[in-house]
mmCIF file of C-alpha atoms (C1' of nucleotides) in Angstrom:
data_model
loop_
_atom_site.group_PDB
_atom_site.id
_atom_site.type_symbol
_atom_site.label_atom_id
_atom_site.label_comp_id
_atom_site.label_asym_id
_atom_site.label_seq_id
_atom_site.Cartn_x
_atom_site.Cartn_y
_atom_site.Cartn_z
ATOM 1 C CA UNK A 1 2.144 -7.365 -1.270
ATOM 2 C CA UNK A 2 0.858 -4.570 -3.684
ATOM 3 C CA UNK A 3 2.010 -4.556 -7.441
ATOM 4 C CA UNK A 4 -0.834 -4.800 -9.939
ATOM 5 C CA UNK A 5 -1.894 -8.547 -9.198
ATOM 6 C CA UNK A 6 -2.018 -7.742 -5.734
ATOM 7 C CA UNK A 7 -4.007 -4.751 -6.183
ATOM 8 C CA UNK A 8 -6.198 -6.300 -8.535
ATOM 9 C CA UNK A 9 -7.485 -9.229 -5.911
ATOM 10 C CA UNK A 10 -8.290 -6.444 -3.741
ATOM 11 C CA UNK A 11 -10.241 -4.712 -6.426
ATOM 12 C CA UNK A 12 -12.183 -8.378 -6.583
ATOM 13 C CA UNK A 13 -12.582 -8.607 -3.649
ATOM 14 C CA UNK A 14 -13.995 -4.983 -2.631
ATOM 15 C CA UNK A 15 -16.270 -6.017 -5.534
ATOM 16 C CA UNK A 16 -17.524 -9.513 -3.981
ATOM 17 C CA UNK A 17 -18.305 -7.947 -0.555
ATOM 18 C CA UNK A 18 -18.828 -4.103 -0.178
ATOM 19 C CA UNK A 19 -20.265 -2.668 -3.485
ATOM 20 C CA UNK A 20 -24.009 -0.755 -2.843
ATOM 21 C CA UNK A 21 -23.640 -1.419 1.206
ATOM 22 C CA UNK A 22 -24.342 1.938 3.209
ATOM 23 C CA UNK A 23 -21.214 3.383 4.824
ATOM 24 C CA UNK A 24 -22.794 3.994 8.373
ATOM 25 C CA UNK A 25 -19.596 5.221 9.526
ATOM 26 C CA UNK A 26 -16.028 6.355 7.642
ATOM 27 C CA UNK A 27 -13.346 5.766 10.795
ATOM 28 C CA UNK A 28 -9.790 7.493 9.961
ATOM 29 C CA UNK A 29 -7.467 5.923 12.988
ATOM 30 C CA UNK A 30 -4.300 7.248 11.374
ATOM 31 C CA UNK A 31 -3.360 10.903 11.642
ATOM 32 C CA UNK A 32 -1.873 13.232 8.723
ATOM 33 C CA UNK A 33 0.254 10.689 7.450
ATOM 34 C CA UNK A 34 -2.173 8.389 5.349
ATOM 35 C CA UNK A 35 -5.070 10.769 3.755
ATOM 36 C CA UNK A 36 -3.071 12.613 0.453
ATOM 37 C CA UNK A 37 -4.284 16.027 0.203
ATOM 38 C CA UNK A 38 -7.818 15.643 2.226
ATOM 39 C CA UNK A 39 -8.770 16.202 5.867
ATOM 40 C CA UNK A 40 -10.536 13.508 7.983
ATOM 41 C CA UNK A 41 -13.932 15.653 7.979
ATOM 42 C CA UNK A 42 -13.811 16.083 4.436
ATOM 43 C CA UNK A 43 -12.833 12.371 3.628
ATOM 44 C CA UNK A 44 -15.717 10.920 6.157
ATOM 45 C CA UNK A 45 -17.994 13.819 5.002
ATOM 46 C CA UNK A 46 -18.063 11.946 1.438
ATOM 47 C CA UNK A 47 -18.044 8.572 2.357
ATOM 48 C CA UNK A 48 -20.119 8.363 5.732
ATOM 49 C CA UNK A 49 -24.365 7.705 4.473
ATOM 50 C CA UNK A 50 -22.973 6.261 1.012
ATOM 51 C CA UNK A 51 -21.849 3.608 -0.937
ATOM 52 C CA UNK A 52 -18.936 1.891 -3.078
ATOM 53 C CA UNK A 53 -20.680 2.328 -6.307
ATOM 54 C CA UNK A 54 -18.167 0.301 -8.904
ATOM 55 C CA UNK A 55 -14.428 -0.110 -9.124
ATOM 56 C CA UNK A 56 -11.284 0.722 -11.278
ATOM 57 C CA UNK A 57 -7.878 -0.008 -11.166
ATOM 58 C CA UNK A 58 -4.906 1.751 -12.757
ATOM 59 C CA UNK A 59 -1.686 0.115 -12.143
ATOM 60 C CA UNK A 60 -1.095 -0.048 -8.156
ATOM 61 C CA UNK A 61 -4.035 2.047 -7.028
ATOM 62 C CA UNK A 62 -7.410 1.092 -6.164
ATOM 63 C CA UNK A 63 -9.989 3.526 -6.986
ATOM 64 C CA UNK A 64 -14.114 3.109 -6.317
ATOM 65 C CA UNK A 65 -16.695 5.605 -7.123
ATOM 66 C CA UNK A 66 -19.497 6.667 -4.696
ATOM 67 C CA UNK A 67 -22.723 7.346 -4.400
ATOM 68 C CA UNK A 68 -22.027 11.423 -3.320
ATOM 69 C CA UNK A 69 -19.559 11.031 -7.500
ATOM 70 C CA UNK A 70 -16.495 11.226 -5.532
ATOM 71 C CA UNK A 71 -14.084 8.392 -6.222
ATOM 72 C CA UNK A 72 -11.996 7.662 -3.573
ATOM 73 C CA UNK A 73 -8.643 6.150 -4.533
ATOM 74 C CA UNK A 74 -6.512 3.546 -2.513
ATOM 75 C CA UNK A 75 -2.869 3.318 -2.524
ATOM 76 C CA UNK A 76 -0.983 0.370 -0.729
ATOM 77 C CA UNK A 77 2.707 1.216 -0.444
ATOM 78 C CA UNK A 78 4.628 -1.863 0.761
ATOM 79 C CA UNK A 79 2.542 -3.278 2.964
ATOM 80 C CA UNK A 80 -1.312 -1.751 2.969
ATOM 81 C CA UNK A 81 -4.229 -4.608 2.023
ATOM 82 C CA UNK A 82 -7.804 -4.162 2.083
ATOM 83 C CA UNK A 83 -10.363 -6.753 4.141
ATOM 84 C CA UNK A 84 -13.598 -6.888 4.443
ATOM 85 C CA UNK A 85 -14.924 -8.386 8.057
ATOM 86 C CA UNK A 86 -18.177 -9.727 9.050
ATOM 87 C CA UNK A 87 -19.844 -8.274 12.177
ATOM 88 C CA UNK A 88 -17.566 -11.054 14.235
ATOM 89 C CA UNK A 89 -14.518 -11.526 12.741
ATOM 90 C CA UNK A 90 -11.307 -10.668 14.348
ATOM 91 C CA UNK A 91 -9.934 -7.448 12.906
ATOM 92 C CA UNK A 92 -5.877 -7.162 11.947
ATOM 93 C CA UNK A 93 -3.483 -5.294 12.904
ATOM 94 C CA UNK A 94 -2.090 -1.647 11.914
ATOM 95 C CA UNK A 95 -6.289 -0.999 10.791
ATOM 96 C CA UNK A 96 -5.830 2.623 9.864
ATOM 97 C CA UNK A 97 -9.160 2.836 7.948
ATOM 98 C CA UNK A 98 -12.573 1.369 8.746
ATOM 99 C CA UNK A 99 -15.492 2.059 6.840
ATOM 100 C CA UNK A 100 -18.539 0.474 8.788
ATOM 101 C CA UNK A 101 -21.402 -0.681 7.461
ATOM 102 C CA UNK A 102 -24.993 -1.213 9.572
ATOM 103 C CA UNK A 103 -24.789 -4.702 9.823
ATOM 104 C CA UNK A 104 -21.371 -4.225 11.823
ATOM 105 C CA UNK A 105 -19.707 -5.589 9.413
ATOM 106 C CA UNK A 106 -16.666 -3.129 7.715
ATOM 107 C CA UNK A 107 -14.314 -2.631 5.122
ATOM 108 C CA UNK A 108 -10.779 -2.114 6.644
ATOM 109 C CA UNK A 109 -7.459 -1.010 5.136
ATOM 110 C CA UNK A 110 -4.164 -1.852 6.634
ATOM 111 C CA UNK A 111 -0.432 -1.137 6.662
ATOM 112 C CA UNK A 112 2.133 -1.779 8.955
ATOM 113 C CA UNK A 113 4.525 0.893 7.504
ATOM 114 C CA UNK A 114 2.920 4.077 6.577
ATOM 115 C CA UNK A 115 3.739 4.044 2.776
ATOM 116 C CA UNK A 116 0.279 3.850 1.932
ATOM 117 C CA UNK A 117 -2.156 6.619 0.935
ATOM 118 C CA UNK A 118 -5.386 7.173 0.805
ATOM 119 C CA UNK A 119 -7.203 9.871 -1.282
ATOM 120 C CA UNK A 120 -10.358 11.269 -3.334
ATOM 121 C CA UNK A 121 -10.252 11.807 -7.093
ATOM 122 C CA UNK A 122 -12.623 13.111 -9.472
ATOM 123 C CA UNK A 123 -12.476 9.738 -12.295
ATOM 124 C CA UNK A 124 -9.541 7.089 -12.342
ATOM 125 C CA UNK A 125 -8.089 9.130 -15.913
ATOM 126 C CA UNK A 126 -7.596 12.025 -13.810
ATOM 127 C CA UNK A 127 -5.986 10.698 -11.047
ATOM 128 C CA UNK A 128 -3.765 9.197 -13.812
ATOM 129 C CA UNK A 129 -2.933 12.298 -15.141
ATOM 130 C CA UNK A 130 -2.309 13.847 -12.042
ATOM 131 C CA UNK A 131 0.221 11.370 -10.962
ATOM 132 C CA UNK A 132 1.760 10.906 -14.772
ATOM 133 C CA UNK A 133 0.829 7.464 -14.987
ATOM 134 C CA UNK A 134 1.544 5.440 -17.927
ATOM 135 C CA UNK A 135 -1.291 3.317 -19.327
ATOM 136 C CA UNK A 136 -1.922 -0.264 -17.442
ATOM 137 C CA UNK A 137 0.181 -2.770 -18.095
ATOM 138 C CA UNK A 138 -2.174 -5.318 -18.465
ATOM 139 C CA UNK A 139 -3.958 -3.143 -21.412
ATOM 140 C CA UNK A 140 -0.826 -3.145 -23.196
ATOM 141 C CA UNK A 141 -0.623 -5.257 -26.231
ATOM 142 C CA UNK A 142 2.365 -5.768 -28.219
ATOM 143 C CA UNK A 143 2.084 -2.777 -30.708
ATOM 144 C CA UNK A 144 1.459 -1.046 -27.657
ATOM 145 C CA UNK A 145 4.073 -2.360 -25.479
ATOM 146 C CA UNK A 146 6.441 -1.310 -28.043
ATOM 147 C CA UNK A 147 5.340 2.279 -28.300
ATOM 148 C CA UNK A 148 5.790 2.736 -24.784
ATOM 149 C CA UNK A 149 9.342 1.722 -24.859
ATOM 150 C CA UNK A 150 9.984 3.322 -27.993
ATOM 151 C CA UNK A 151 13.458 5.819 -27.635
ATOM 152 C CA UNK A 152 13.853 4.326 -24.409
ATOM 153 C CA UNK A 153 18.024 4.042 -23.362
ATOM 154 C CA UNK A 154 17.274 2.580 -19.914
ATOM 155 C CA UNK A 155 18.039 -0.665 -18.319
ATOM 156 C CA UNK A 156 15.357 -2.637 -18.706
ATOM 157 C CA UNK A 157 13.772 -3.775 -15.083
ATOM 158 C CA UNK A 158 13.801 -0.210 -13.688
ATOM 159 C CA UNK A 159 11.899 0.799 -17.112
ATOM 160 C CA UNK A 160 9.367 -1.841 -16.787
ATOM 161 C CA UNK A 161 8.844 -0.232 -12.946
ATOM 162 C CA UNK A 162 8.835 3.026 -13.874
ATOM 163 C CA UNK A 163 5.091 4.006 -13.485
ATOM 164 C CA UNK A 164 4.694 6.339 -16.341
ATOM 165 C CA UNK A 165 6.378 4.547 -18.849
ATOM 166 C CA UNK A 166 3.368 1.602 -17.257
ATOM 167 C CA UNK A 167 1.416 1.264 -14.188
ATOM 168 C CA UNK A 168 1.394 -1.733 -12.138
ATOM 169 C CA UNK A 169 4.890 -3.448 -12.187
ATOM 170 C CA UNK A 170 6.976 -3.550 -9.502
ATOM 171 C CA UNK A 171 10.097 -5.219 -7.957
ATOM 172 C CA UNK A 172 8.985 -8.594 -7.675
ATOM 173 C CA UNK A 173 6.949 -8.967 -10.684
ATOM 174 C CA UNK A 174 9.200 -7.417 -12.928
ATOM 175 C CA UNK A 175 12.058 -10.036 -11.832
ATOM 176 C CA UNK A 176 9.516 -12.658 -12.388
ATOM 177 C CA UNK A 177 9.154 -11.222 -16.126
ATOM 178 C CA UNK A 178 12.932 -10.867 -17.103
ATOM 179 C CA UNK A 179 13.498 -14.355 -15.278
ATOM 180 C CA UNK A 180 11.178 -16.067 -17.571
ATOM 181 C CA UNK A 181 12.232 -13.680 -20.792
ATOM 182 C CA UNK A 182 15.622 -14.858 -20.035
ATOM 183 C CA UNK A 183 16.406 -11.503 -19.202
ATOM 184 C CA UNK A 184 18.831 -9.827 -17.496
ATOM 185 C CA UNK A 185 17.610 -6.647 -15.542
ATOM 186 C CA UNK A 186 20.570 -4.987 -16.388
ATOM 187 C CA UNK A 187 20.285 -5.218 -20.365
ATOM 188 C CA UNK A 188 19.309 -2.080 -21.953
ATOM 189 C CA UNK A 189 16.281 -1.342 -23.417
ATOM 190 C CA UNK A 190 17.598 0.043 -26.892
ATOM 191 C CA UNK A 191 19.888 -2.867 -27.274
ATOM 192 C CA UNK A 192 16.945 -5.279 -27.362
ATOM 193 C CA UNK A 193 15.239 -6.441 -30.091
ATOM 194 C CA UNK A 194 11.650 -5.972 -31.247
ATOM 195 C CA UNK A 195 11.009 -10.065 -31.246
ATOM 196 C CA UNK A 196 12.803 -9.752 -27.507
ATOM 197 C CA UNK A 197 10.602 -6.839 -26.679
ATOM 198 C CA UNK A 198 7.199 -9.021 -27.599
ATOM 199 C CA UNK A 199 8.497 -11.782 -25.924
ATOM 200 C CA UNK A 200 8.681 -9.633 -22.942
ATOM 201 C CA UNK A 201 5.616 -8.098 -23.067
ATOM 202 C CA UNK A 202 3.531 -11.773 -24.129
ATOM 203 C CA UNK A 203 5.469 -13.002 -20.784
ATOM 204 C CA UNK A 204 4.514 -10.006 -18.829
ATOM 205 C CA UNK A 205 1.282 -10.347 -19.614
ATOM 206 C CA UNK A 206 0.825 -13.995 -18.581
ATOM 207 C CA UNK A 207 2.703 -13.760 -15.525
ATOM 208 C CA UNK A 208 0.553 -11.096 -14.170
ATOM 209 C CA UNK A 209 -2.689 -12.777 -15.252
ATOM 210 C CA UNK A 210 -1.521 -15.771 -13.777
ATOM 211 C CA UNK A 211 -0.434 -14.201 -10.595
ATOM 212 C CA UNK A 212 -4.108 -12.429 -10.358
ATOM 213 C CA UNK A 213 -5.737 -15.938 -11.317
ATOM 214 C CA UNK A 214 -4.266 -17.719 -8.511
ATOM 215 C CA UNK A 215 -5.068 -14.869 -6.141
ATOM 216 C CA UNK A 216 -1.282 -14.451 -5.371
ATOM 217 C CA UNK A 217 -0.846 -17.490 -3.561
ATOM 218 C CA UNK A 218 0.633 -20.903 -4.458
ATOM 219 C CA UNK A 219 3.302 -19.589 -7.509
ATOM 220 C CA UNK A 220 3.930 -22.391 -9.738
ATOM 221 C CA UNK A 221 7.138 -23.919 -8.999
ATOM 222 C CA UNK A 222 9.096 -23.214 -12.029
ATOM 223 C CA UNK A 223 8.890 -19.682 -11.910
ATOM 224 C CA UNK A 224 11.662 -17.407 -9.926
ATOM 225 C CA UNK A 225 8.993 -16.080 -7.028
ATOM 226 C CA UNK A 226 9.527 -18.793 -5.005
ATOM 227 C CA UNK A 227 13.394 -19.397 -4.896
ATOM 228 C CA UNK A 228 13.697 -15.232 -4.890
ATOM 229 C CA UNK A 229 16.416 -16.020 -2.461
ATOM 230 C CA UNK A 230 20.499 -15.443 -2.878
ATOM 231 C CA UNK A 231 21.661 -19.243 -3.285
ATOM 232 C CA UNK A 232 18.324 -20.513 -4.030
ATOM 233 C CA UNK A 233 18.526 -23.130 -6.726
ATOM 234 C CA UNK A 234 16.993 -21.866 -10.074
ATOM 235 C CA UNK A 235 14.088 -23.696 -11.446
ATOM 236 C CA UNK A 236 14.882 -24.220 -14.320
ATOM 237 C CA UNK A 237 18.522 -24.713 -14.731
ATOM 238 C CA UNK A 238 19.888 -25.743 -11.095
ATOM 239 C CA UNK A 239 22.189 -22.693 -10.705
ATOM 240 C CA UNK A 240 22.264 -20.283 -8.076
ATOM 241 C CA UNK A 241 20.362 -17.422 -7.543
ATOM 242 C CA UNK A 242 22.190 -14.405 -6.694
ATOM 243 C CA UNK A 243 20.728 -11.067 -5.623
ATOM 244 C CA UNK A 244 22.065 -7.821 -7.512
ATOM 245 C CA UNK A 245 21.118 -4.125 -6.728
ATOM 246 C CA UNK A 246 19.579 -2.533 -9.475
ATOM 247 C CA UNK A 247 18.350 1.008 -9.367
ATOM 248 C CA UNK A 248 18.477 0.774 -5.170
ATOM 249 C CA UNK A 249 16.063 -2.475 -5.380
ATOM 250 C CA UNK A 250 17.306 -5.927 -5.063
ATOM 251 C CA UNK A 251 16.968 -7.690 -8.330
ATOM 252 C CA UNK A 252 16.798 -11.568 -7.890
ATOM 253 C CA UNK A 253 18.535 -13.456 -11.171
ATOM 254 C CA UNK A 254 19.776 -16.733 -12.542
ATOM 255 C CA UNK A 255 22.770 -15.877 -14.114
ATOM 256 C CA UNK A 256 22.591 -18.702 -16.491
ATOM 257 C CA UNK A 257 19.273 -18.200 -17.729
ATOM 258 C CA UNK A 258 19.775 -14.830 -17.816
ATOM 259 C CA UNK A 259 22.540 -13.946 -19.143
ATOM 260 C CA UNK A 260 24.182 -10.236 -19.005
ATOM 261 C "C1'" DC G 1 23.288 -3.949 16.840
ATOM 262 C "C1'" DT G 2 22.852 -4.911 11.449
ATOM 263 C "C1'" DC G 3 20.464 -5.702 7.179
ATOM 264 C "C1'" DC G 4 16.407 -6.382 4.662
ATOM 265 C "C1'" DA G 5 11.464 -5.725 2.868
ATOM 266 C "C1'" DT G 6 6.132 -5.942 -2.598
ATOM 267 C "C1'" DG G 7 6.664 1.741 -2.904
ATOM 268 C "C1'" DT G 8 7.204 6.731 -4.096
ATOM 269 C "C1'" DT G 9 9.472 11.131 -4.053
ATOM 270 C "C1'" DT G 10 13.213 14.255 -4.192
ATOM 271 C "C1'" DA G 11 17.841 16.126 -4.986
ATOM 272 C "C1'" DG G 12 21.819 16.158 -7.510
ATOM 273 C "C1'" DA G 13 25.145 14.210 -10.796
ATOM 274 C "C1'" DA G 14 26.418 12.620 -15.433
ATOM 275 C "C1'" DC Q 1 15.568 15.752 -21.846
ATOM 276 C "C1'" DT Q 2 16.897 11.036 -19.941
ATOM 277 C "C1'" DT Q 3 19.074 8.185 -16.723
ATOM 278 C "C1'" DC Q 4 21.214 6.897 -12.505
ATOM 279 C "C1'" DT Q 5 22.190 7.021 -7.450
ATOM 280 C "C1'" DA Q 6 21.321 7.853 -2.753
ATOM 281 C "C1'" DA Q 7 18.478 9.161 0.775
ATOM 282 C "C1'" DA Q 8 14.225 9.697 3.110
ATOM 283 C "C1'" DC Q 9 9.824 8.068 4.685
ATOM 284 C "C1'" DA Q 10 7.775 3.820 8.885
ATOM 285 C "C1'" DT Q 11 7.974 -0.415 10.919
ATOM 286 C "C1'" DG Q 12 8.974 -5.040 11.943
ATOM 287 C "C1'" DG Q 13 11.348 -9.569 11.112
ATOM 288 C "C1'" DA Q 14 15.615 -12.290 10.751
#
DNA sequence: CTCCATGTTTAGAA
DNA sequence: CTTCTAAACATGGA
């Protein structure tokens, strides 16, 4: 389920099990479709005899340096996840990346649909600038938040999603966001005020360190994630939840908390 | 069979 | 230039 929190959990957890472990062996199962703009020779050439060095993450991708200074960068589409798997452990399925290590244990990367990538990049900035990313939206503060939206005429969930105004929010979270702003998606960004904008952004920011806190499972109750259903009951209020298409996306509201 | 799903990219219209 | 829409990409679940 990869937006930023997602992502982030992966980064943790890349960091609690693989970091400074010999890559015996760099296994690429898929075919053209997952590396971006490398070969499988190339790719195992810099990862087979070294190691994840330290990690970044900017917005939705994953990136880790190695020991040969490549960084290799991760990508998880809809569906990609990253697992690490002791020497025993059952692997799952649609594996299209294994990255072995001596004590059979491995690193594997999933997806069932092939919307994930996979890639080398010389530093995280670069692979930022390569792919116009907008800064992280957990490093935004409010004078920043508000400089990124600055101009902006936009409605305001498929702003907060676009990855270069910010990197990291997606469908889901961003509905969580507006739901607990009291925001509908559909509002325009120049029509809302600066106290609504920091309220937005202070909200933002606590649902997506929440979200990474609780490792992405058990969602409080009161927030929207849960009942992200058409004729779920909201929450907070007891209405209905209806599901509106925003931007090709469906956008999960409470009409009554958040009003058009 | 139909519709839907956490993402990105592209083409074309306004 | 910005914004919006639709379609395409792959696959599986309801």
């Amino acid at each position: 389920m990869p937006e930023l929190p997602d992502v982030e959990v992966f980064r943790r957890h890349l960091d609690a099990t693989s970091l400074d472990r010999e890559v015996s062996r760099a296994e690429v199962r898929a075919g053209g479709e997952l590396l971006d703009d490398v070969s499988a020779s190339t790719f195992r050439r810099h990862l087979q005899g070294h190691a994840f060095r330290r990690t970044h993450r900017h917005g939705k991708f994953l990136l880790s340096s190695l020991d040969s200074g490549e960084w290799v960068a991760f990508h998880f589409g809809m569906t990609g996840f990253l697992r690490a798997l002791g020497p025993e452990d059952p692997e799952p399925d649609h594996v299209r990346l294994a990255f072995h290590f001596e004590d059979g244990g491995r690193l594997v990367y999933a997806c069932q649909r092939k919307l994930g990538r996979v890639g080398l990049a010389e530093a995280p900035e670069e692979l930022a600038r390569e792919r116009g990313l907008g800064p992280d939206a957990l490093a935004l503060d409010g004078p920043a938040f508000l400089e990124r939206l600055e101009g902006r005429t936009g409605r305001v969930k498929p702003t907060l999603m676009n990855q270069s105004v910010m990197a990291g929010v997606g469908n889901v979270y961003s509905d969580e966001a507006l739901f607990q702003t009291g925001l509908h998606p559909e509002r325009s960004v120049d029509e809302l005020a600066e106290e609504r904008r920091l309220d937005l952004q202070g909200t933002l920011h606590a649902v997506l360190e929440t979200a990474i806190d609780i490792e992405v499972t058990g969602f409080p109750d009161d927030w929207l994630l849960p009942h992200r259903e058409e004729g779920a009951p909201c929450p907070r209020c007891g209405g209905e939840v209806r599901r509106l298409r925003v931007s090709g996306r469906s956008a999960y509201v409470c009409p009554r908390c958040q009003p058009a």
